[in-house]
Amino acid sequence: EEWVGVEVTDQVMTLDLGVDVLEENRGYWNEQAPNYAEWQSWNEHIDWGIFGVSDEAAGNIFPDVADKDVLEVGCGTAYVSYWAQLRGARRTIGIDNSPAQLATAAQRATDKNAVLPLVLGDGHMLPFADESFDVAINEYGAAIWCDPRIWIPEAARVLRPGGLLWFLGNSVHFVLCAPEFEDQLASAEMQRPQRGMHRFDWLDVDAIEFHVSHGEMIQILTSAGLVIEALHEIYAPEDAPAGSYGMADGAWASQWPIEEVWVARKPAG
């Protein structure tokens, strides 16, 4: 197997991005890793986001990965890679900025007797050759923890012609309505302007997120040479309690999408 035994490498941060992003997010996720060791436990059933919406309820949006080479960008505990393996991926690789998260992923792989190479590295500067993968995917990985102006062109670079980029993160609606403090629920009123949204340094979280408007995301994807295929919006059931992070309750997230999924493809030729 070509990828078995890939050396763990720590990639140098691109000069286009301040090193604080890499270092702060690594520190944050190293601290948070124990909280995810059991919650993200490599279940076989696919469910999405903070409300655990099943893939079926979301419209069967998990991509076709059968006989494909899959890269999970910002893999965390690599449960999406496991889902891909169960659904016939030829090989999967996870890359993440946090050694502690990767340690959990490695333990999960051992528990499941799965072959899953893991790379410590930066989604902004992927240590892979051009046109190495058929699918690049993540849920709450690079989607929000890397600058889309940088990581999306990188993902496009490593995709083969015809390859698919698929990522899930917070919806624009949620980001505009989220309070400054993580333990407060989303408001029915906008809390910040949409214009200029990009980098977010939340007041009570020692980590840095990135969120852009739909208009800018369309520009980023198309400028990277990708063709947009879908934008899926994830809603919670109406009677749902507050999500697993307390970010929103069912009353809010059943009216406005709590998460969104972008799907784009690299032209075949």
mmCIF file of C-alpha atoms in Angstrom:
data_model
loop_
_atom_site.group_PDB
_atom_site.id
_atom_site.type_symbol
_atom_site.label_atom_id
_atom_site.label_comp_id
_atom_site.label_asym_id
_atom_site.label_seq_id
_atom_site.Cartn_x
_atom_site.Cartn_y
_atom_site.Cartn_z
ATOM 1 C CA GLU A 1 0.000 0.000 0.000
ATOM 2 C CA GLU A 2 1.585 3.192 -1.200
ATOM 3 C CA TRP A 3 0.563 5.414 1.709
ATOM 4 C CA VAL A 4 1.146 3.050 4.608
ATOM 5 C CA GLY A 5 3.922 4.307 6.832
ATOM 6 C CA VAL A 6 3.783 7.914 5.668
ATOM 7 C CA GLU A 7 6.066 9.900 7.911
ATOM 8 C CA VAL A 8 4.405 12.402 10.227
ATOM 9 C CA THR A 9 5.533 15.787 8.971
ATOM 10 C CA ASP A 10 4.962 19.268 10.333
ATOM 11 C CA GLN A 11 4.515 21.588 7.367
ATOM 12 C CA VAL A 12 5.804 25.151 7.326
ATOM 13 C CA MET A 13 3.030 27.722 7.369
ATOM 14 C CA THR A 14 2.466 29.623 4.141
ATOM 15 C CA LEU A 15 3.860 33.133 4.250
ATOM 16 C CA ASP A 16 0.455 34.465 3.233
ATOM 17 C CA LEU A 17 -0.968 33.629 6.655
ATOM 18 C CA GLY A 18 0.148 34.697 10.107
ATOM 19 C CA VAL A 19 1.713 31.910 12.156
ATOM 20 C CA ASP A 20 -0.697 32.713 14.985
ATOM 21 C CA VAL A 21 -3.441 30.806 13.190
ATOM 22 C CA LEU A 22 -1.477 27.582 13.048
ATOM 23 C CA GLU A 23 -0.121 27.841 16.585
ATOM 24 C CA GLU A 24 -3.293 29.034 18.313
ATOM 25 C CA ASN A 25 -5.495 26.471 16.621
ATOM 26 C CA ARG A 26 -3.028 23.690 17.377
ATOM 27 C CA GLY A 27 -2.944 24.645 21.037
ATOM 28 C CA TYR A 28 -6.725 24.905 21.202
ATOM 29 C CA TRP A 29 -7.324 21.491 19.626
ATOM 30 C CA ASN A 30 -4.635 19.811 21.687
ATOM 31 C CA GLU A 31 -6.521 21.030 24.755
ATOM 32 C CA GLN A 32 -9.917 20.071 23.355
ATOM 33 C CA ALA A 33 -8.882 16.616 22.138
ATOM 34 C CA PRO A 34 -9.920 14.702 25.300
ATOM 35 C CA ASN A 35 -13.462 16.054 24.901
ATOM 36 C CA TYR A 36 -13.696 14.482 21.456
ATOM 37 C CA ALA A 37 -12.098 11.138 22.229
ATOM 38 C CA GLU A 38 -15.453 9.469 22.912
ATOM 39 C CA TRP A 39 -17.921 11.796 21.207
ATOM 40 C CA GLN A 40 -16.388 11.295 17.773
ATOM 41 C CA SER A 41 -15.996 7.553 18.131
ATOM 42 C CA TRP A 42 -16.049 6.258 14.562
ATOM 43 C CA ASN A 43 -19.692 5.254 14.385
ATOM 44 C CA GLU A 44 -20.678 3.499 11.187
ATOM 45 C CA HIS A 45 -23.814 5.583 10.668
ATOM 46 C CA ILE A 46 -23.268 8.995 9.064
ATOM 47 C CA ASP A 47 -24.758 12.004 10.808
ATOM 48 C CA TRP A 48 -23.940 15.644 10.333
ATOM 49 C CA GLY A 49 -23.294 18.676 12.489
ATOM 50 C CA ILE A 50 -24.120 19.645 16.025
ATOM 51 C CA PHE A 51 -27.640 18.173 15.851
ATOM 52 C CA GLY A 52 -26.502 14.848 14.416
ATOM 53 C CA VAL A 53 -28.776 15.064 11.384
ATOM 54 C CA SER A 54 -28.662 11.734 9.581
ATOM 55 C CA ASP A 55 -27.296 11.629 6.069
ATOM 56 C CA GLU A 56 -30.652 10.306 4.917
ATOM 57 C CA ALA A 57 -32.513 13.243 6.486
ATOM 58 C CA ALA A 58 -30.006 15.635 4.922
ATOM 59 C CA GLY A 59 -30.696 14.185 1.467
ATOM 60 C CA ASN A 60 -27.951 11.530 1.204
ATOM 61 C CA ILE A 61 -25.264 14.122 0.670
ATOM 62 C CA PHE A 62 -22.197 12.022 1.477
ATOM 63 C CA PRO A 63 -20.270 11.788 -1.794
ATOM 64 C CA ASP A 64 -19.575 8.683 -3.826
ATOM 65 C CA VAL A 65 -16.128 7.540 -2.695
ATOM 66 C CA ALA A 66 -16.115 3.959 -3.973
ATOM 67 C CA ASP A 67 -12.735 3.044 -5.477
ATOM 68 C CA LYS A 68 -11.496 6.618 -4.961
ATOM 69 C CA ASP A 69 -8.504 8.140 -3.170
ATOM 70 C CA VAL A 70 -9.817 10.391 -0.394
ATOM 71 C CA LEU A 71 -8.099 13.166 1.581
ATOM 72 C CA GLU A 72 -9.707 14.480 4.771
ATOM 73 C CA VAL A 73 -8.394 18.027 5.250
ATOM 74 C CA GLY A 74 -8.446 18.938 8.923
ATOM 75 C CA CYS A 75 -9.461 15.425 9.909
ATOM 76 C CA GLY A 76 -9.555 15.755 13.697
ATOM 77 C CA THR A 77 -10.368 12.255 14.901
ATOM 78 C CA ALA A 78 -10.791 11.128 11.261
ATOM 79 C CA TYR A 79 -14.317 9.750 11.545
ATOM 80 C CA VAL A 80 -15.120 11.034 8.030
ATOM 81 C CA SER A 81 -12.169 9.028 6.709
ATOM 82 C CA TYR A 82 -13.645 5.967 8.425
ATOM 83 C CA TRP A 83 -17.018 6.604 6.808
ATOM 84 C CA ALA A 84 -15.247 6.793 3.451
ATOM 85 C CA GLN A 85 -13.442 3.508 4.075
ATOM 86 C CA LEU A 86 -16.692 1.754 4.984
ATOM 87 C CA ARG A 87 -18.181 2.997 1.719
ATOM 88 C CA GLY A 88 -15.500 1.572 -0.483
ATOM 89 C CA ALA A 89 -12.776 4.215 -0.751
ATOM 90 C CA ARG A 90 -9.609 2.786 -2.264
ATOM 91 C CA ARG A 91 -7.491 4.639 0.292
ATOM 92 C CA THR A 92 -7.957 7.492 2.728
ATOM 93 C CA ILE A 93 -5.498 9.884 4.333
ATOM 94 C CA GLY A 94 -6.188 12.332 7.152
ATOM 95 C CA ILE A 95 -4.183 15.488 7.744
ATOM 96 C CA ASP A 96 -4.561 17.700 10.804
ATOM 97 C CA ASN A 97 -2.772 20.429 12.735
ATOM 98 C CA SER A 98 -3.248 18.821 16.170
ATOM 99 C CA PRO A 99 -1.039 15.945 17.377
ATOM 100 C CA ALA A 100 -3.530 15.184 20.141
ATOM 101 C CA GLN A 101 -6.426 14.847 17.727
ATOM 102 C CA LEU A 102 -4.329 12.636 15.468
ATOM 103 C CA ALA A 103 -3.446 10.460 18.473
ATOM 104 C CA THR A 104 -7.168 9.845 19.003
ATOM 105 C CA ALA A 105 -7.576 9.088 15.297
ATOM 106 C CA ALA A 106 -4.691 6.608 15.418
ATOM 107 C CA GLN A 107 -6.242 4.852 18.420
ATOM 108 C CA ARG A 108 -9.595 4.655 16.634
ATOM 109 C CA ALA A 109 -7.885 3.131 13.601
ATOM 110 C CA THR A 110 -6.236 0.543 15.825
ATOM 111 C CA ASP A 111 -9.543 -0.246 17.523
ATOM 112 C CA LYS A 112 -11.218 -0.805 14.145
ATOM 113 C CA ASN A 113 -8.263 -2.587 12.491
ATOM 114 C CA ALA A 114 -8.300 0.146 9.853
ATOM 115 C CA VAL A 115 -5.363 1.225 7.712
ATOM 116 C CA LEU A 116 -5.405 5.016 7.879
ATOM 117 C CA PRO A 117 -2.225 7.040 7.311
ATOM 118 C CA LEU A 118 -2.297 10.264 9.320
ATOM 119 C CA VAL A 119 -0.197 13.346 8.633
ATOM 120 C CA LEU A 120 0.511 16.207 11.024
ATOM 121 C CA GLY A 121 0.404 19.229 8.772
ATOM 122 C CA ASP A 122 -1.245 22.385 7.561
ATOM 123 C CA GLY A 123 -4.270 22.437 5.280
ATOM 124 C CA HIS A 124 -2.999 25.699 3.789
ATOM 125 C CA MET A 125 0.078 23.898 2.410
ATOM 126 C CA LEU A 126 -0.703 20.268 1.691
ATOM 127 C CA PRO A 127 2.345 17.967 1.502
ATOM 128 C CA PHE A 128 1.011 16.062 -1.480
ATOM 129 C CA ALA A 129 1.728 16.155 -5.181
ATOM 130 C CA ASP A 130 -0.594 17.737 -7.729
ATOM 131 C CA GLU A 131 -3.536 15.561 -8.754
ATOM 132 C CA SER A 132 -3.090 12.958 -6.007
ATOM 133 C CA PHE A 133 -6.717 12.507 -4.872
ATOM 134 C CA ASP A 134 -10.204 12.006 -6.226
ATOM 135 C CA VAL A 135 -12.044 13.503 -3.238
ATOM 136 C CA ALA A 136 -11.072 16.147 -0.673
ATOM 137 C CA ILE A 137 -13.537 16.285 2.200
ATOM 138 C CA ASN A 138 -14.055 17.578 5.727
ATOM 139 C CA GLU A 139 -16.718 18.332 8.296
ATOM 140 C CA TYR A 140 -15.786 21.267 10.545
ATOM 141 C CA GLY A 141 -12.145 20.780 9.582
ATOM 142 C CA ALA A 142 -10.451 23.070 7.104
ATOM 143 C CA ALA A 143 -13.973 24.333 6.366
ATOM 144 C CA ILE A 144 -13.756 26.720 9.324
ATOM 145 C CA TRP A 145 -10.235 26.399 10.768
ATOM 146 C CA CYS A 146 -8.292 27.332 7.632
ATOM 147 C CA ASP A 147 -8.460 30.425 5.448
ATOM 148 C CA PRO A 148 -10.605 29.493 2.443
ATOM 149 C CA ARG A 149 -8.655 31.905 0.258
ATOM 150 C CA ILE A 150 -5.665 29.617 0.748
ATOM 151 C CA TRP A 151 -6.806 26.098 1.619
ATOM 152 C CA ILE A 152 -9.386 25.767 -1.162
ATOM 153 C CA PRO A 153 -6.881 26.465 -3.981
ATOM 154 C CA GLU A 154 -4.577 23.963 -2.260
ATOM 155 C CA ALA A 155 -7.316 21.357 -2.186
ATOM 156 C CA ALA A 156 -8.035 22.033 -5.850
ATOM 157 C CA ARG A 157 -4.350 21.547 -6.638
ATOM 158 C CA VAL A 158 -4.206 18.037 -5.183
ATOM 159 C CA LEU A 159 -7.456 16.933 -6.839
ATOM 160 C CA ARG A 160 -7.307 14.987 -10.072
ATOM 161 C CA PRO A 161 -9.350 16.173 -13.056
ATOM 162 C CA GLY A 162 -12.937 15.290 -12.266
ATOM 163 C CA GLY A 163 -12.149 15.275 -8.534
ATOM 164 C CA LEU A 164 -14.617 16.484 -5.909
ATOM 165 C CA LEU A 165 -14.254 19.008 -3.078
ATOM 166 C CA TRP A 166 -16.843 18.560 -0.295
ATOM 167 C CA PHE A 167 -16.884 20.473 3.005
ATOM 168 C CA LEU A 168 -19.299 21.273 5.837
ATOM 169 C CA GLY A 169 -19.090 24.198 8.253
ATOM 170 C CA ASN A 170 -21.208 26.798 10.000
ATOM 171 C CA SER A 171 -23.782 28.460 7.794
ATOM 172 C CA VAL A 172 -23.472 32.135 6.971
ATOM 173 C CA HIS A 173 -26.853 32.616 8.675
ATOM 174 C CA PHE A 174 -25.511 31.184 11.924
ATOM 175 C CA VAL A 175 -22.282 33.186 11.863
ATOM 176 C CA LEU A 176 -24.206 36.438 11.406
ATOM 177 C CA CYS A 177 -26.554 35.581 14.292
ATOM 178 C CA ALA A 178 -24.044 34.036 16.711
ATOM 179 C CA PRO A 179 -23.245 35.963 19.890
ATOM 180 C CA GLU A 180 -19.668 36.708 20.875
ATOM 181 C CA PHE A 181 -19.657 34.065 23.619
ATOM 182 C CA GLU A 182 -19.699 30.356 22.829
ATOM 183 C CA ASP A 183 -22.148 29.383 25.576
ATOM 184 C CA GLN A 184 -24.880 31.713 24.297
ATOM 185 C CA LEU A 185 -27.473 30.578 21.766
ATOM 186 C CA ALA A 186 -27.839 32.070 18.307
ATOM 187 C CA SER A 187 -30.147 35.062 18.139
ATOM 188 C CA ALA A 188 -33.047 35.722 15.781
ATOM 189 C CA GLU A 189 -31.361 39.077 15.142
ATOM 190 C CA MET A 190 -28.103 39.621 13.284
ATOM 191 C CA GLN A 191 -25.177 40.349 15.582
ATOM 192 C CA ARG A 192 -22.630 41.575 13.024
ATOM 193 C CA PRO A 193 -22.408 42.824 9.450
ATOM 194 C CA GLN A 194 -21.896 40.434 6.572
ATOM 195 C CA ARG A 195 -19.631 42.829 4.752
ATOM 196 C CA GLY A 196 -16.003 42.130 5.547
ATOM 197 C CA MET A 197 -16.549 38.781 7.273
ATOM 198 C CA HIS A 198 -13.452 36.602 7.026
ATOM 199 C CA ARG A 199 -11.343 35.999 10.121
ATOM 200 C CA PHE A 200 -13.079 35.512 13.473
ATOM 201 C CA ASP A 201 -11.298 35.806 16.826
ATOM 202 C CA TRP A 202 -14.064 34.968 19.287
ATOM 203 C CA LEU A 203 -13.834 36.633 22.694
ATOM 204 C CA ASP A 204 -13.911 33.467 24.804
ATOM 205 C CA VAL A 205 -12.177 30.932 22.536
ATOM 206 C CA ASP A 206 -8.421 30.788 22.044
ATOM 207 C CA ALA A 207 -8.713 29.778 18.418
ATOM 208 C CA ILE A 208 -9.226 31.419 15.053
ATOM 209 C CA GLU A 209 -11.994 30.603 12.592
ATOM 210 C CA PHE A 210 -12.711 31.695 9.033
ATOM 211 C CA HIS A 211 -16.128 32.369 7.548
ATOM 212 C CA VAL A 212 -16.954 34.174 4.320
ATOM 213 C CA SER A 213 -20.161 35.194 2.587
ATOM 214 C CA HIS A 214 -21.755 33.087 -0.122
ATOM 215 C CA GLY A 215 -20.672 35.607 -2.724
ATOM 216 C CA GLU A 216 -17.032 35.390 -1.693
ATOM 217 C CA MET A 217 -17.156 31.600 -1.441
ATOM 218 C CA ILE A 218 -18.438 31.395 -5.006
ATOM 219 C CA GLN A 219 -15.568 33.633 -6.091
ATOM 220 C CA ILE A 220 -12.992 31.533 -4.187
ATOM 221 C CA LEU A 221 -14.226 28.238 -5.601
ATOM 222 C CA THR A 222 -14.478 29.411 -9.180
ATOM 223 C CA SER A 223 -11.125 31.220 -9.041
ATOM 224 C CA ALA A 224 -9.583 27.913 -7.936
ATOM 225 C CA GLY A 225 -10.861 26.398 -11.171
ATOM 226 C CA LEU A 226 -13.731 24.483 -9.581
ATOM 227 C CA VAL A 227 -17.310 24.170 -10.789
ATOM 228 C CA ILE A 228 -19.918 24.442 -8.020
ATOM 229 C CA GLU A 229 -22.349 21.527 -7.973
ATOM 230 C CA ALA A 230 -24.380 22.088 -4.812
ATOM 231 C CA LEU A 231 -24.893 24.063 -1.639
ATOM 232 C CA HIS A 232 -26.715 21.915 0.912
ATOM 233 C CA GLU A 233 -28.286 23.538 3.963
ATOM 234 C CA ILE A 234 -28.632 21.542 7.192
ATOM 235 C CA TYR A 235 -31.612 22.200 9.463
ATOM 236 C CA ALA A 236 -32.378 20.687 12.862
ATOM 237 C CA PRO A 237 -35.622 18.899 13.724
ATOM 238 C CA GLU A 238 -38.151 21.376 15.108
ATOM 239 C CA ASP A 239 -38.320 19.694 18.501
ATOM 240 C CA ALA A 240 -34.558 19.366 18.925
ATOM 241 C CA PRO A 241 -32.969 20.618 22.159
ATOM 242 C CA ALA A 242 -29.863 22.774 22.064
ATOM 243 C CA GLY A 243 -27.188 21.199 19.884
ATOM 244 C CA SER A 244 -24.162 19.420 21.258
ATOM 245 C CA TYR A 245 -22.257 22.701 21.602
ATOM 246 C CA GLY A 246 -25.139 24.828 22.906
ATOM 247 C CA MET A 247 -24.725 27.061 19.847
ATOM 248 C CA ALA A 248 -28.403 27.056 18.875
ATOM 249 C CA ASP A 249 -31.639 25.356 19.832
ATOM 250 C CA GLY A 250 -34.093 23.538 17.639
ATOM 251 C CA ALA A 251 -36.416 26.529 17.462
ATOM 252 C CA TRP A 252 -33.643 28.529 15.768
ATOM 253 C CA ALA A 253 -31.974 25.793 13.751
ATOM 254 C CA SER A 254 -35.247 24.485 12.314
ATOM 255 C CA GLN A 255 -35.967 27.920 10.813
ATOM 256 C CA TRP A 256 -32.477 28.840 9.591
ATOM 257 C CA PRO A 257 -29.731 26.462 8.447
ATOM 258 C CA ILE A 258 -27.218 25.786 11.193
ATOM 259 C CA GLU A 259 -24.676 24.311 8.756
ATOM 260 C CA GLU A 260 -24.005 24.337 5.033
ATOM 261 C CA VAL A 261 -22.174 22.001 2.691
ATOM 262 C CA TRP A 262 -20.358 23.165 -0.439
ATOM 263 C CA VAL A 263 -19.754 20.696 -3.254
ATOM 264 C CA ALA A 264 -17.516 21.608 -6.183
ATOM 265 C CA ARG A 265 -15.736 19.644 -8.874
ATOM 266 C CA LYS A 266 -12.508 20.068 -10.785
ATOM 267 C CA PRO A 267 -13.289 19.914 -14.503
ATOM 268 C CA ALA A 268 -12.380 16.622 -16.121
ATOM 269 C CA GLY A 269 -10.404 18.190 -18.907
#
